[in-house]
CSV table of C-alpha atoms in Angstrom, one decimal:
chain,number,residue,atom,x,y,z
S,268,MET,CA,-78.8,17.7,-69.1
S,269,ASN,CA,-75.1,18.0,-69.4
S,270,PRO,CA,-73.9,21.5,-69.3
S,271,TYR,CA,-72.8,22.1,-72.8
S,272,THR,CA,-73.7,24.7,-75.5
S,273,CYS,CA,-73.7,24.7,-79.2
S,274,THR,CA,-71.8,27.3,-81.3
S,275,VAL,CA,-71.6,27.5,-85.3
S,276,THR,CA,-68.6,29.1,-86.4
S,277,GLY,CA,-68.4,30.3,-89.9
S,278,SER,CA,-71.5,28.9,-91.8
S,279,PRO,CA,-74.9,29.8,-92.7
S,280,PRO,CA,-76.9,27.6,-90.5
S,281,PRO,CA,-77.7,29.8,-87.3
S,282,PRO,CA,-76.8,28.1,-83.9
S,283,CYS,CA,-80.5,27.0,-83.1
S,284,ALA,CA,-79.8,24.5,-86.3
S,285,GLY,CA,-77.2,22.5,-84.5
S,286,CYS,CA,-78.6,23.0,-81.2
S,287,ALA,CA,-82.1,21.7,-82.2
S,288,ASP,CA,-80.7,18.7,-83.3
S,289,GLN,CA,-78.9,18.3,-80.1
S,290,ALA,CA,-81.9,19.1,-78.3
S,291,ILE,CA,-83.9,16.5,-79.9
S,292,ASP,CA,-81.1,13.8,-79.5
S,293,LEU,CA,-81.0,14.8,-75.7
S,294,GLY,CA,-84.7,14.5,-75.3
S,295,HIS,CA,-85.4,18.3,-74.9
S,296,ILE,CA,-88.4,18.2,-77.3
S,297,PRO,CA,-90.1,21.4,-76.3
S,298,THR,CA,-86.7,23.4,-76.6
S,299,ALA,CA,-86.1,21.6,-80.0
S,300,VAL,CA,-89.2,22.9,-81.5
S,301,ARG,CA,-88.9,26.3,-80.3
S,302,LEU,CA,-85.2,26.2,-81.7
S,303,ALA,CA,-86.3,24.7,-85.1
S,304,GLU,CA,-89.3,26.9,-85.6
S,305,ALA,CA,-86.8,29.9,-85.0
S,306,CYS,CA,-84.6,28.6,-87.7
S,307,GLU,CA,-87.3,27.7,-90.2
S,308,GLN,CA,-88.3,31.3,-89.9
S,309,ARG,CA,-85.3,32.6,-90.6
S,310,GLY,CA,-84.8,30.2,-93.7
S,311,ARG,CA,-87.8,32.0,-95.3
S,312,LYS,CA,-85.8,35.4,-95.6
S,313,LEU,CA,-82.9,33.5,-97.1
S,314,THR,CA,-82.3,32.9,-100.8
S,315,ASN,CA,-81.0,29.5,-100.3
S,316,PRO,CA,-83.5,26.6,-100.7
S,317,LYS,CA,-81.2,23.9,-99.7
S,318,ALA,CA,-80.6,25.9,-96.3
S,319,LEU,CA,-84.6,26.2,-96.0
S,320,ALA,CA,-85.0,22.4,-96.8
S,321,TYR,CA,-82.6,21.7,-94.1
S,322,TYR,CA,-84.2,24.1,-91.5
S,323,ARG,CA,-87.5,22.6,-92.5
S,324,ASN,CA,-86.3,19.0,-92.3
S,325,THR,CA,-85.1,20.0,-88.7
S,326,TYR,CA,-88.4,21.5,-87.6
S,327,ALA,CA,-90.1,18.6,-88.9
S,328,ARG,CA,-87.8,16.0,-86.9
S,329,ALA,CA,-88.6,18.1,-84.1
S,330,THR,CA,-92.4,18.2,-84.3
S,331,ALA,CA,-92.4,14.6,-85.0
S,332,ALA,CA,-90.7,13.9,-81.7
S,333,ASP,CA,-93.1,16.1,-80.1
S,334,GLY,CA,-96.1,14.0,-81.4
S,335,ASP,CA,-97.3,16.6,-84.0
S,336,HIS,CA,-97.4,14.4,-86.9
S,337,THR,CA,-99.4,16.6,-89.0
S,338,THR,CA,-96.9,19.4,-89.1
S,339,ALA,CA,-94.1,17.2,-89.4
S,340,VAL,CA,-95.5,15.9,-92.9
S,341,LYS,CA,-96.2,19.5,-94.0
S,342,LEU,CA,-92.9,20.5,-93.2
S,343,LEU,CA,-91.1,17.6,-95.1
S,344,THR,CA,-93.3,18.0,-98.1
S,345,SER,CA,-92.3,21.7,-98.1
S,346,ALA,CA,-88.7,20.8,-97.7
S,347,GLN,CA,-88.9,18.3,-100.6
S,348,ALA,CA,-90.2,21.2,-102.7
S,349,ALA,CA,-87.6,23.4,-101.7
S,350,ILE,CA,-84.7,21.1,-102.4
S,351,GLU,CA,-86.4,20.1,-105.9
S,352,HIS,CA,-86.1,23.8,-106.5
S,353,ALA,CA,-82.5,24.3,-105.4
S,354,PRO,CA,-80.1,24.8,-108.7
S,355,ALA,CA,-77.4,22.0,-109.1
S,356,LEU,CA,-74.0,23.7,-108.7
S,357,PRO,CA,-71.5,20.9,-109.6
S,358,GLY,CA,-68.0,21.2,-107.9
S,359,ARG,CA,-69.1,23.5,-105.1
S,360,GLN,CA,-68.9,22.5,-101.4
S,361,PRO,CA,-72.2,22.0,-99.8
S,362,TRP,CA,-73.4,25.2,-97.9
S,363,SER,CA,-73.8,22.8,-95.0
S,364,LEU,CA,-70.1,21.8,-94.7
S,365,ARG,CA,-68.7,25.2,-94.9
S,366,GLY,CA,-68.8,25.7,-91.2
S,367,TRP,CA,-68.0,23.4,-87.8
S,368,PHE,CA,-70.6,22.6,-85.2
S,369,ILE,CA,-68.7,23.1,-81.8
S,370,LEU,CA,-70.0,21.6,-78.6
S,371,ARG,CA,-68.1,23.2,-75.5
S,372,PRO,CA,-68.7,23.0,-71.8
S,373,VAL,CA,-70.9,26.0,-70.5
S,374,ARG,CA,-68.7,27.8,-67.8
């Protein structure tokens, strides 16, 4: 793995959300599962159903990559339910676009 780290600046998602996606893409599946699970657990404490849906989707992607398709399906179903209960707020910027994910070398 290249010596890079992920940092999230100025947005609601914790660093683990972007890092979990990167870990999946780089083939570090056990790490991705741990990071995504931590995000999903944090998301349960939030009042933002869109954020919770994003975290559960990330967790589902990680568990699917790990071969746990039963958990992935449950998480996707739960993510869908969360997003269906999210209020529509026209004219507002999506929460996921409020910050920047930065990939930088670790020194």
